[in-house]
Amino acid sequence: MKTRRSVWLAMFLLVAVLLVFGSTRTGGPQTQQDRIDSLTAVLACPTCSGESVFVSRAVAAESIRAEVARQVSAGLRTDEQILSYIEQRFGGEVLLVPRATGVDALVWALPVAALVFSIFLLYSAFTKWRGNKPESPTSDDEQIVARALNTKTDEQ
Amino acid sequence: MFASAGISGTVGRAFLLVGFIGAVFGAFAAFTGARRNDPQIIRLIPRFSTLSFAAAVGAFAAMEYAMITRDFSLAYVQKVGSWSTPALYNFAAVWSALEGSILMWVLVLAGYTAAVSFWVRKRMQDLIASWALGVMFVVSAFFFLVSFFPANPFAAGAPGVLDGPGPNPLLQNHILVMFHPPILYLGYVGVTVPFAFAIAALITGRVGEGWLVATRRWSLFAWGFLTFGIALGSWWSYEVLGWSGVWAWDPVENASLLPWITGTAYIHSVLVQERRGMLRVWNISLLVATFSLTILGTFLTRSGVLNSVHAFSESSIGSWFLGLFAVVLVVSIGLIGWRGDKLRSPGVIDSPLSREAAFLANNVLFAVFAFVVLLGTVFPLIIEALQNRQIAVGAPFFDKLSMPIGLALLTLMAIAPVLPWRKASTETLRQRLFWPAWCGVAALVASLLLGAYGLAPLLTFTLGGVSAGAAMRQVVLATRRQGWRGLVGRANGGMIVHLGVILIAVALGASNSFSKSQELSLVANVEASFSGHTFELKDVIEVRDDRSISVKALVLVDGKKIYAPAITKYTRIGMNVGTPSVRTSLTTDIYLTLEPPVRQDANEARIKVFIKPMIIWLWIGTALMAVGTVLAAFPGRRRKPTDATSAPVEVAAS
């Protein structure tokens, strides 16, 4: 089985190399449309809570989409600046993604905490189970078995 | 209020009352009969379930009758009925708003109760069946009551109304509205059955494996319909909503996904209980969670506390559902606490490298997934309560967190199917995973050759390849040994379901990462091109019917066929609805939408083109999941009762 092990090693190396190669290449430069779509995807549609401007066909979303398109084709502002400009212009909380500051950060932190906690639970369960394993029979146990076997043979 | 409603209103409401009385008497008979162990009383149970079901059918038929005859004396018909709605959509209009959808819940639940009492008719003396039916009667009574009072579909409307707006335009332009809600409800309401048996098992103290095996097919049935219903909803979203996506993570979608997640965890972990007698508390908790999440989801989405595209108008039913949710939790947790000693499992899990440990890991991942979805859905409520501030938690949040969970689940799907029960050596694993791993390498190489890039999609394709290899290995080994029987049973059917899931994961990975889009301003008879395809505007036409005015852009794609994305103005409601037009193929979909503003007389139009790879594989994967679920429901080859529990059912690994 020595050869198998080296084949596995080679396979892992191959996969790692291919993944590195694949994750460094890109699908060409970002187009204006890509920028518009990714910006509108993180903006909340003001009249339909829970949906993004990208998803919604509501009139309010339509006008924000048009504004983002104008800003992107003007090409003067960065993504961050466009988002804060939209926030100023349309007012209120426009982002669809909770921030990572203040209480809002809980929405990011709690899932991680839940994962860590449940992995800890799993780990402690396995340690407990390992401790619970039946031990090897003591001499008392062996005597009981021997006695039981003897009575059985006696009866026959 | 009662008198002024038309004849179908009066009849319908009377049916609801009869159904309620039937359910109350049924619950009474079931509980008393079970407590006294009195066969005379127990024998009455099926009559009450038949009565309730007949009454529910009557009420639903009365509502359909009112809708079909356009009985505008009813407030509900005034809200969603219209003379101009085509017959099919008018039929579906019954479940297009809150009151009607609760009525459908009543119908499905009463149907399940009748079906279960028919199923156990010969085993009625088994007290677990009586207790379970009692629980189902209680839940039915609750829903009859909700439909009778706060969500009354038969309430009289304002006098003198002769016509209405019809259902929401989005619910009258695609045939899937006929199927998505009823099928989803078959799943959503169906989880009541295993829940009722879990409660009955707790009450009787018979928490062994018997009731699990008995209700396995009911759980599978509900889970299958939930899966299928969710997939049909995604398909509807893709075909109708015009943003080219299948899942928007809106609260109602999440409300259907949550019980699906815990239900999926259950149908995996229940195998550990059947095989090893372990995880009893956990499995009962999963069933309780699944059922209570359907109630909580209904509360969140039907009470108006959260808004979404699906959300129906505000009403007082919120407090009813919150009350039921609280009762379910208190009763279940109380019972679990009371039976704690009997639930304690005898066995241990020997090794982290075993089938049962893999199921445990699966459950941890699904539990975290459910937590993420629930947290994201209710987080805006929490912030509003704490700081009186509005925030939104949308798709980017869910996408970001569900991606690593999905990849971890794919990894598990690659390894778990080859793991034996009890304990595996790394040597076994190396041997059994050898060919599946090469499948993964092949998938990676193929996707790189096709031009894929980016770590997450490439990992998805690689892990998808390994998982598919692992699933195929199981199916091939089983069929080689048992012929066609190697395709049925839960292990083998489950692997077919896995293959469907893998197709969906790969299709989602590809379509989320490699979609391209572009807005094109087309001028008549001038070819424009994008991403290797050509688009030529042939004409802009107007189509009128009694409901609406549609403007359609006729676009010739690749010089072959004309596609007609449209914007339809529903004149009664004054709402514009865009309708995409899609060219589907096995590799790529071309998705066209017409962008406002539109002028019918113009010789130009603005369209948006989405090029989306592999979309069709989402639906093929769904079909495969459905097939696998049906195969899993057939009895597979069982281990002989005399064999050791560690003996393999299927072929021993090479």
mmCIF file of N, CA and C in Angstrom, chain A residues 131-138 141:
data_model
loop_
_atom_site.group_PDB
_atom_site.id
_atom_site.type_symbol
_atom_site.label_atom_id
_atom_site.label_comp_id
_atom_site.label_asym_id
_atom_site.label_seq_id
_atom_site.Cartn_x
_atom_site.Cartn_y
_atom_site.Cartn_z
ATOM 1 N N GLY A 131 -13.860 7.835 27.181
ATOM 2 C CA GLY A 131 -13.687 7.444 28.579
ATOM 3 C C GLY A 131 -14.617 6.319 28.982
ATOM 4 N N ASN A 132 -15.799 6.252 28.321
ATOM 5 C CA ASN A 132 -16.817 5.274 28.709
ATOM 6 C C ASN A 132 -16.575 3.876 28.164
ATOM 7 N N LYS A 133 -15.553 3.733 27.367
ATOM 8 C CA LYS A 133 -15.357 2.455 26.700
ATOM 9 C C LYS A 133 -15.265 1.319 27.715
ATOM 10 N N PRO A 134 -15.904 0.197 27.397
ATOM 11 C CA PRO A 134 -15.812 -0.933 28.324
ATOM 12 C C PRO A 134 -14.342 -1.330 28.511
ATOM 13 N N GLU A 135 -13.974 -1.523 29.755
ATOM 14 C CA GLU A 135 -12.581 -1.879 29.991
ATOM 15 C C GLU A 135 -12.388 -3.364 29.714
ATOM 16 N N SER A 136 -11.150 -3.777 29.702
ATOM 17 C CA SER A 136 -10.889 -5.198 29.492
ATOM 18 C C SER A 136 -11.377 -5.947 30.738
ATOM 19 N N PRO A 137 -11.875 -7.173 30.554
ATOM 20 C CA PRO A 137 -12.508 -7.901 31.663
ATOM 21 C C PRO A 137 -11.541 -8.121 32.838
ATOM 22 N N THR A 138 -12.072 -7.963 34.020
ATOM 23 C CA THR A 138 -11.260 -8.211 35.212
ATOM 24 C C THR A 138 -11.271 -9.713 35.499
ATOM 25 N N ASP A 141 -14.718 -10.894 36.379
ATOM 26 C CA ASP A 141 -15.579 -11.126 35.225
ATOM 27 C C ASP A 141 -15.289 -12.496 34.630
#
